Amino acid sequence: MSYSQTEHIAQSFAVCQICEESPDLKWKCIECELLFCNNCSTKFHSKSKSLAEHHVYDIKDCGAESTIDSIRLNALVNITCQLHTGKKCSVFCKDCAVTICTKCIKELHTDHDFCDISEVYEEKLLKMKSYENKVESHIEFYSQEEERLQQKMSTGQKHYNEIKENISEQENQIVNAVRNHSKKLLSEVDSHWKPTEEVLQQQIATIMQTNEELELTKNEINKTLQSIDASKVLTANIQAKEKLLKQALITPTNLKNFEFVNKSFSNNVICRIFGHVYAAPKFELVKSYENSIISSASKMLVLENNSAIIASIWEDKLYKVTLSNDYISIDTETTQSLYDMAMMQNGNDIIFSEKASDLKILNLGSLSDINRIKYFKIFHSCHPFITLGLHVSMDNHILVGIAESKSFPTSKADSANRIIVLSSEGEVEKVHEFAADQERLFTRPIRIKTDFKNNIYVVDLVDKSFGKYEGRVVTIEWTGNLRWIYTGVQIFDKFFPRDVEVTSTGTVLVSDEKNHALHLLSQAGEILGCKTLAEMGIRLPHCLYMTESEELWVACRKDDKYSNAKLHLLKLNYLM
């Protein structure tokens, strides 16, 4: 019987269970299962020889662990055999996992493995208490987990409700705007029609009245002509009726032509008006690398085993490096003016542009002899154009941005800057140069990226004012149709895009070098956010590289203010 049960029973008995008079309950006898007062303990229970071996405890100590252990130990020596009446169990049969008496050993448990009951008791008691601690530890863990999950649930539910409220509010605003615009259009229609309607109604009423009077006149004339009375003809007043003929001459009213040109509501149109629900990532800075040898990184590819290839167009250098925990170690380097590069889908070949006519291809197995890069084979020649941005799509198509001249801006207004799409064998399959209105799509396509829908995102430079290279992001479909153009956000006066990446969820990331920022765009070109990277110690972000595990490498330039180039690793977090 537990302490709480004993306490409950003690409270239910108002007086001693022996004398049935004293309310001062003091003792409990385990064997008798009686609660009694101090006086009855002295007079009766302690004096009785038959009760001398009973175990009596102070009621207030019944809940103590030491008391409970003592009671159990006393009960341990008094366990009676289930088969042999009057026999007490003294041993424990390990084979049968039961307590037995000495007679049981001879009759039923010959050759079994035995041990003393107290040994088994102590062993199992220790295991039980150890298990109890583990259970309590797990209860604490799951309680904390429950609290954490409840907090997540609360945060998520709050965010969910806010998003729903925002969508409902947007719906109401659009409905009200549409309703108000509809009223405006209806009012315009009224202004076109109502004056004409009023004139026509007046003319119709006049004609009906004149026609009625003419019918009456016609009847009078018919009666006169059908009469044999000559005097009626002589007395008929024809001149008085002639004014009706003049009233019947109605000035013609012209109808003004007006039309309603309705717009179709495709999903894209509705999304642009209403908005989108997107999983936009948050960014956590994992680590930063600083290197005084590589002054600026214009492009990087991350390989296996913590290695990478880094190009610097400003130094005309190409490096193979190892990314250790705290620093960058340069394995090999060569003099090479490499503008852009991309990994082929076979994972073995790297294709690269040199801001020259030829695209070249480099096998990863040749990286140990990177100094021989100038001898590597030509993949495709774009002569007489020069190659700029370069990208390999998921289906192994090679997209190349090309221009007529190395100089920028070019002196020719109609310079044929474009994007060509090559097969994996180097054959030209598509050329994207003009939009549907025959306007040129690109001015200087320096970086290219595709998403899982094969939309093409292009960083396009448009102005070289003060040497800062302003730009935009031009997005086209695989067929070449223009989807949208992004020119930056209002918080910055100008936009200096340098590279573009796309997450697995379709979020478009654009590095904004001079503003030390990262722009987050939806697939529809809407701004989802603009992260000021300077807050994280990231300045002059130039190159972006997204790993398969959704980690973003940001390679930075150096200038007079920031003497060393840096590499930063960001983790994309879609959780709240």
Short mmCIF file of N, CA, C and O in Angstrom, two decimals, residues 278-342:
data_model
loop_
_atom_site.label_atom_id
_atom_site.label_comp_id
_atom_site.label_asym_id
_atom_site.label_seq_id
_atom_site.Cartn_x
_atom_site.Cartn_y
_atom_site.Cartn_z
N TYR A 278 5.19 31.55 -51.52
CA TYR A 278 6.49 30.96 -51.82
C TYR A 278 7.20 30.54 -50.54
O TYR A 278 7.02 31.17 -49.50
N ALA A 279 8.01 29.49 -50.68
CA ALA A 279 8.89 29.09 -49.57
C ALA A 279 10.21 29.82 -49.75
O ALA A 279 11.10 29.37 -50.46
N ALA A 280 10.31 30.99 -49.15
CA ALA A 280 11.53 31.80 -49.27
C ALA A 280 12.50 31.43 -48.15
O ALA A 280 12.11 31.37 -46.99
N PRO A 281 13.77 31.18 -48.49
CA PRO A 281 14.72 30.74 -47.46
C PRO A 281 15.25 31.89 -46.62
O PRO A 281 15.26 33.05 -47.03
N LYS A 282 15.70 31.54 -45.41
CA LYS A 282 16.50 32.45 -44.59
C LYS A 282 17.94 31.98 -44.68
O LYS A 282 18.22 30.83 -45.04
N PHE A 283 18.88 32.86 -44.34
CA PHE A 283 20.29 32.54 -44.52
C PHE A 283 21.03 32.54 -43.20
O PHE A 283 20.86 33.44 -42.38
N GLU A 284 21.84 31.49 -43.03
CA GLU A 284 22.68 31.38 -41.84
C GLU A 284 24.14 31.26 -42.28
O GLU A 284 24.48 30.40 -43.10
N LEU A 285 24.99 32.13 -41.77
CA LEU A 285 26.41 32.10 -42.12
C LEU A 285 27.08 30.93 -41.41
O LEU A 285 27.14 30.89 -40.19
N VAL A 286 27.59 29.98 -42.19
CA VAL A 286 28.23 28.79 -41.62
C VAL A 286 29.70 29.05 -41.34
O VAL A 286 30.20 28.80 -40.24
N LYS A 287 30.43 29.56 -42.33
CA LYS A 287 31.85 29.87 -42.14
C LYS A 287 32.31 30.84 -43.21
O LYS A 287 31.66 31.01 -44.25
N SER A 288 33.45 31.48 -42.95
CA SER A 288 34.05 32.42 -43.89
C SER A 288 35.52 32.09 -44.06
O SER A 288 36.20 31.68 -43.11
N TYR A 289 36.02 32.27 -45.27
CA TYR A 289 37.43 32.04 -45.58
C TYR A 289 38.03 33.34 -46.11
O TYR A 289 37.40 34.04 -46.90
N GLU A 290 39.23 33.64 -45.69
CA GLU A 290 39.93 34.82 -46.19
C GLU A 290 41.26 34.38 -46.78
O GLU A 290 41.95 33.53 -46.23
N ASN A 291 41.58 34.96 -47.94
CA ASN A 291 42.81 34.58 -48.60
C ASN A 291 43.46 35.81 -49.22
O ASN A 291 42.82 36.56 -49.95
N SER A 292 44.73 36.03 -48.91
CA SER A 292 45.44 37.21 -49.40
C SER A 292 46.04 36.99 -50.78
O SER A 292 46.42 37.94 -51.46
N ILE A 293 46.14 35.72 -51.22
CA ILE A 293 46.73 35.42 -52.53
C ILE A 293 45.70 35.62 -53.63
O ILE A 293 45.97 36.25 -54.65
N ILE A 294 44.49 35.05 -53.43
CA ILE A 294 43.42 35.23 -54.41
C ILE A 294 42.76 36.57 -54.13
O ILE A 294 42.00 36.72 -53.16
N SER A 295 43.06 37.56 -54.94
CA SER A 295 42.57 38.90 -54.64
C SER A 295 41.07 39.04 -54.87
O SER A 295 40.38 39.71 -54.11
N SER A 296 40.55 38.39 -55.92
CA SER A 296 39.11 38.48 -56.22
C SER A 296 38.69 37.24 -56.97
O SER A 296 39.41 36.76 -57.86
N ALA A 297 37.53 36.70 -56.62
CA ALA A 297 37.01 35.50 -57.28
C ALA A 297 35.87 35.89 -58.20
O ALA A 297 34.86 36.42 -57.75
N SER A 298 36.03 35.65 -59.48
CA SER A 298 34.97 35.97 -60.44
C SER A 298 34.05 34.78 -60.68
O SER A 298 32.90 34.94 -61.06
N LYS A 299 34.57 33.55 -60.46
CA LYS A 299 33.76 32.36 -60.66
C LYS A 299 34.36 31.22 -59.85
O LYS A 299 35.58 31.12 -59.68
N MET A 300 33.49 30.34 -59.34
CA MET A 300 33.97 29.18 -58.61
C MET A 300 33.09 27.97 -58.87
O MET A 300 31.88 28.10 -59.12
N LEU A 301 33.70 26.80 -58.83
CA LEU A 301 32.98 25.52 -58.87
C LEU A 301 33.45 24.71 -57.67
O LEU A 301 34.66 24.54 -57.46
N VAL A 302 32.52 24.20 -56.88
CA VAL A 302 32.86 23.38 -55.73
C VAL A 302 32.85 21.92 -56.16
O VAL A 302 31.87 21.44 -56.73
N LEU A 303 33.94 21.22 -55.89
CA LEU A 303 34.08 19.82 -56.26
C LEU A 303 33.95 18.94 -55.02
O LEU A 303 33.64 19.41 -53.93
N GLU A 304 34.21 17.64 -55.19
CA GLU A 304 34.17 16.72 -54.06
C GLU A 304 35.42 16.90 -53.20
O GLU A 304 36.39 17.54 -53.60
N ASN A 305 35.38 16.31 -52.01
CA ASN A 305 36.53 16.28 -51.09
C ASN A 305 36.99 17.69 -50.70
O ASN A 305 38.20 17.96 -50.59
N ASN A 306 36.02 18.60 -50.53
CA ASN A 306 36.31 19.96 -50.05
C ASN A 306 37.28 20.72 -50.96
O ASN A 306 38.06 21.55 -50.50
N SER A 307 37.26 20.41 -52.24
CA SER A 307 38.11 21.13 -53.18
C SER A 307 37.24 22.00 -54.09
O SER A 307 36.03 21.82 -54.18
N ALA A 308 37.87 22.97 -54.74
CA ALA A 308 37.14 23.89 -55.61
C ALA A 308 38.07 24.45 -56.66
O ALA A 308 39.29 24.43 -56.51
N ILE A 309 37.46 24.93 -57.74
CA ILE A 309 38.19 25.66 -58.77
C ILE A 309 37.73 27.11 -58.70
O ILE A 309 36.52 27.38 -58.72
N ILE A 310 38.65 28.03 -58.61
CA ILE A 310 38.34 29.45 -58.50
C ILE A 310 39.04 30.19 -59.62
O ILE A 310 40.24 30.00 -59.86
N ALA A 311 38.30 31.03 -60.32
CA ALA A 311 38.86 31.84 -61.40
C ALA A 311 38.83 33.31 -60.99
O ALA A 311 37.90 33.76 -60.32
N SER A 312 39.84 34.04 -61.42
CA SER A 312 39.88 35.48 -61.20
C SER A 312 40.17 36.16 -62.54
O SER A 312 41.29 36.11 -63.05
N ILE A 313 39.13 36.76 -63.13
CA ILE A 313 39.27 37.40 -64.43
C ILE A 313 40.14 38.65 -64.33
O ILE A 313 40.79 39.06 -65.29
N TRP A 314 40.24 39.24 -63.14
CA TRP A 314 41.01 40.48 -62.97
C TRP A 314 42.51 40.17 -62.86
O TRP A 314 43.34 40.99 -63.22
N GLU A 315 42.83 38.99 -62.34
CA GLU A 315 44.24 38.60 -62.20
C GLU A 315 44.71 37.70 -63.33
O GLU A 315 45.90 37.40 -63.43
N ASP A 316 43.74 37.24 -64.19
CA ASP A 316 44.06 36.24 -65.21
C ASP A 316 44.65 35.00 -64.56
O ASP A 316 45.69 34.46 -64.98
N LYS A 317 43.98 34.52 -63.48
CA LYS A 317 44.45 33.36 -62.73
C LYS A 317 43.34 32.31 -62.60
O LYS A 317 42.14 32.64 -62.52
N LEU A 318 43.80 31.07 -62.58
CA LEU A 318 42.91 29.94 -62.31
C LEU A 318 43.54 29.10 -61.22
O LEU A 318 44.70 28.70 -61.32
N TYR A 319 42.77 28.84 -60.14
CA TYR A 319 43.29 28.13 -58.98
C TYR A 319 42.49 26.85 -58.73
O TYR A 319 41.27 26.82 -58.90
N LYS A 320 43.20 25.80 -58.30
CA LYS A 320 42.55 24.65 -57.67
C LYS A 320 42.92 24.70 -56.20
O LYS A 320 44.10 24.76 -55.85
N VAL A 321 41.89 24.72 -55.33
CA VAL A 321 42.14 24.94 -53.91
C VAL A 321 41.48 23.85 -53.08
O VAL A 321 40.60 23.13 -53.54
N THR A 322 41.93 23.75 -51.84
CA THR A 322 41.30 22.89 -50.84
C THR A 322 40.71 23.78 -49.77
O THR A 322 41.37 24.68 -49.25
N LEU A 323 39.44 23.53 -49.44
CA LEU A 323 38.74 24.32 -48.43
C LEU A 323 38.82 23.58 -47.11
O LEU A 323 38.05 22.65 -46.84
N SER A 324 39.78 23.97 -46.29
CA SER A 324 39.92 23.36 -44.97
C SER A 324 38.91 23.98 -44.01
O SER A 324 38.10 24.83 -44.40
N ASN A 325 38.99 23.58 -42.75
CA ASN A 325 38.03 24.09 -41.78
C ASN A 325 38.14 25.60 -41.59
O ASN A 325 37.14 26.30 -41.43
N ASP A 326 39.36 26.11 -41.61
CA ASP A 326 39.56 27.53 -41.28
C ASP A 326 40.24 28.35 -42.37
O ASP A 326 40.33 29.56 -42.25
N TYR A 327 40.75 27.70 -43.41
CA TYR A 327 41.52 28.47 -44.39
C TYR A 327 41.45 27.80 -45.76
O TYR A 327 41.01 26.66 -45.91
N ILE A 328 41.91 28.56 -46.77
CA ILE A 328 42.00 28.06 -48.14
C ILE A 328 43.46 27.75 -48.44
O ILE A 328 44.33 28.61 -48.28
N SER A 329 43.74 26.56 -48.90
CA SER A 329 45.10 26.22 -49.33
C SER A 329 45.08 26.03 -50.85
O SER A 329 44.21 25.35 -51.39
N ILE A 330 46.04 26.65 -51.52
CA ILE A 330 46.11 26.59 -52.98
C ILE A 330 46.93 25.36 -53.37
O ILE A 330 48.09 25.22 -53.00
N ASP A 331 46.29 24.48 -54.15
CA ASP A 331 46.97 23.27 -54.61
C ASP A 331 47.78 23.56 -55.87
O ASP A 331 48.97 23.23 -55.94
N THR A 332 47.13 24.15 -56.86
CA THR A 332 47.81 24.52 -58.11
C THR A 332 47.23 25.82 -58.62
O THR A 332 46.10 26.18 -58.29
N GLU A 333 47.98 26.52 -59.44
CA GLU A 333 47.49 27.75 -60.07
C GLU A 333 48.16 27.90 -61.42
O GLU A 333 49.23 27.36 -61.69
N THR A 334 47.49 28.65 -62.31
CA THR A 334 48.03 28.90 -63.63
C THR A 334 47.55 30.26 -64.11
O THR A 334 46.54 30.78 -63.62
N THR A 335 48.27 30.83 -65.03
CA THR A 335 47.85 32.09 -65.65
C THR A 335 46.84 31.78 -66.73
O THR A 335 47.15 31.10 -67.71
N GLN A 336 45.62 32.22 -66.55
CA GLN A 336 44.56 31.91 -67.49
C GLN A 336 43.42 32.92 -67.32
O GLN A 336 42.90 33.10 -66.23
N SER A 337 43.04 33.58 -68.40
CA SER A 337 41.93 34.54 -68.36
C SER A 337 40.63 33.79 -68.60
O SER A 337 40.17 33.65 -69.73
N LEU A 338 40.04 33.29 -67.53
CA LEU A 338 38.82 32.50 -67.63
C LEU A 338 37.63 33.35 -67.18
O LEU A 338 37.62 33.86 -66.07
N TYR A 339 36.62 33.50 -68.04
CA TYR A 339 35.49 34.38 -67.74
C TYR A 339 34.35 33.66 -67.01
O TYR A 339 33.80 34.16 -66.06
N ASP A 340 34.01 32.47 -67.49
CA ASP A 340 32.93 31.70 -66.85
C ASP A 340 33.19 30.21 -67.08
O ASP A 340 33.93 29.83 -68.01
N MET A 341 32.59 29.37 -66.25
CA MET A 341 32.77 27.92 -66.40
C MET A 341 31.57 27.20 -65.81
O MET A 341 30.84 27.73 -64.96
N ALA A 342 31.37 25.96 -66.28
CA ALA A 342 30.24 25.15 -65.80
C ALA A 342 30.59 23.68 -65.93
O ALA A 342 31.33 23.27 -66.83
#
